[in-house]
Amino acid sequence: MEAGFNIILAWIPGHTGVKGNTEADKLANIDKTLNVPADIKIDKFDFLPFIKQKIVNEFKVEWTKQFKTKGKWYQQCQSDFSINPWFHKFTFVDRRHLTSIIRMRTGHCHTPDHLFKINCSDTPFCECGQIGSITHMLLECPINKTNQFDLYQELVNIGSQTPISIQNLLHNINDQTLRKINQFLTIFQIKI
């Protein structure tokens, strides 16, 4: 008081309003009402699968929520959540091609329209004059076709469903499709 300060001591509850804290407090004190012995040993492998499943289930819920506002392209390529990555069944995929396919699946490619969208290019147009989308670059661009190799025709020849949609192709990717896309990227030296 002599220095001109007025000090007030107040108790502020630190966990008030923190989601889940009330439940945690109840669980922490449950042993008092159940008379559970304190020295019970529980092996982590007894409850780890339950925790893992709960985490996976909660992630799936968040995964689904995210697609309501963003990731529409990716949702069409990967509509459901999987524990294993989509490429786990392909043993021959090299890093360069794997990276290209992942970029295609996420929609973050080095295509003219995407580079334009993120302000890394002055134009969304391909050298041929059309909008340089991933679909255009892979299936439609006359610059990326020869008499020897036309990706669209190659995919039709191996039984891909027509009309061919890049998202559907990437959603249902199989060994043959992956090989044809990688062959296309190599022949035309396309960096996706």
Short mmCIF file of C-alpha atoms in Angstrom, two decimals, residues 122-189:
data_model
loop_
_atom_site.label_atom_id
_atom_site.label_comp_id
_atom_site.label_asym_id
_atom_site.label_seq_id
_atom_site.Cartn_x
_atom_site.Cartn_y
_atom_site.Cartn_z
CA ASP A 122 1.80 -15.68 -65.46
CA THR A 123 -0.59 -17.88 -67.41
CA PRO A 124 -2.68 -21.01 -66.85
CA PHE A 125 -2.28 -22.01 -70.49
CA CYS A 126 -0.35 -24.93 -71.92
CA GLU A 127 2.03 -24.37 -74.85
CA CYS A 128 -0.77 -25.60 -77.14
CA GLY A 129 -3.07 -22.77 -76.00
CA GLN A 130 -5.50 -24.77 -73.83
CA ILE A 131 -5.87 -24.54 -70.04
CA GLY A 132 -3.00 -26.65 -68.69
CA SER A 133 -4.88 -28.83 -66.19
CA ILE A 134 -3.62 -32.25 -65.16
CA THR A 135 -6.31 -33.85 -67.32
CA HIS A 136 -5.22 -31.77 -70.31
CA MET A 137 -1.52 -32.46 -69.79
CA LEU A 138 -1.98 -36.24 -69.49
CA LEU A 139 -4.87 -37.04 -71.78
CA GLU A 140 -5.67 -34.19 -74.16
CA CYS A 141 -2.60 -32.16 -75.08
CA PRO A 142 -1.50 -32.79 -78.69
CA ILE A 143 2.08 -31.92 -77.69
CA ASN A 144 2.10 -34.94 -75.36
CA LYS A 145 0.95 -37.46 -77.98
CA THR A 146 2.74 -39.28 -80.75
CA ASN A 147 1.78 -42.02 -83.17
CA GLN A 148 3.79 -44.36 -80.95
CA PHE A 149 2.30 -43.34 -77.58
CA ASP A 150 -1.04 -41.76 -76.66
CA LEU A 151 -1.76 -42.20 -72.93
CA TYR A 152 -5.53 -42.09 -73.40
CA GLN A 153 -5.42 -44.87 -76.00
CA GLU A 154 -2.93 -46.88 -73.94
CA LEU A 155 -5.28 -46.72 -70.95
CA VAL A 156 -8.25 -47.76 -73.09
CA ASN A 157 -6.19 -50.68 -74.41
CA ILE A 158 -5.57 -51.99 -70.88
CA GLY A 159 -9.27 -51.78 -70.01
CA SER A 160 -9.64 -48.43 -68.24
CA GLN A 161 -13.24 -47.30 -67.97
CA THR A 162 -14.18 -44.65 -70.54
CA PRO A 163 -14.55 -41.76 -70.55
CA ILE A 164 -11.32 -41.61 -68.59
CA SER A 165 -11.27 -39.36 -65.55
CA ILE A 166 -7.91 -38.68 -63.91
CA GLN A 167 -9.47 -38.79 -60.43
CA ASN A 168 -11.16 -42.13 -61.14
CA LEU A 169 -7.95 -43.47 -62.65
CA LEU A 170 -5.97 -42.47 -59.55
CA HIS A 171 -8.68 -43.76 -57.21
CA ASN A 172 -8.70 -47.20 -58.82
CA ILE A 173 -5.03 -47.32 -59.74
CA ASN A 174 -3.61 -50.71 -60.54
CA ASP A 175 -0.26 -52.06 -61.66
CA GLN A 176 -0.93 -51.64 -65.39
CA THR A 177 -2.29 -48.10 -65.05
CA LEU A 178 0.65 -47.06 -62.91
CA ARG A 179 3.10 -48.47 -65.44
CA LYS A 180 1.39 -46.62 -68.33
CA ILE A 181 1.39 -43.30 -66.48
CA ASN A 182 5.06 -43.74 -65.53
CA GLN A 183 5.90 -44.69 -69.12
CA PHE A 184 4.11 -41.55 -70.34
CA LEU A 185 5.94 -39.29 -67.87
CA THR A 186 9.27 -40.82 -68.92
CA ILE A 187 8.70 -40.67 -72.70
CA PHE A 188 7.55 -37.05 -72.70
CA GLN A 189 9.87 -36.01 -69.86
#
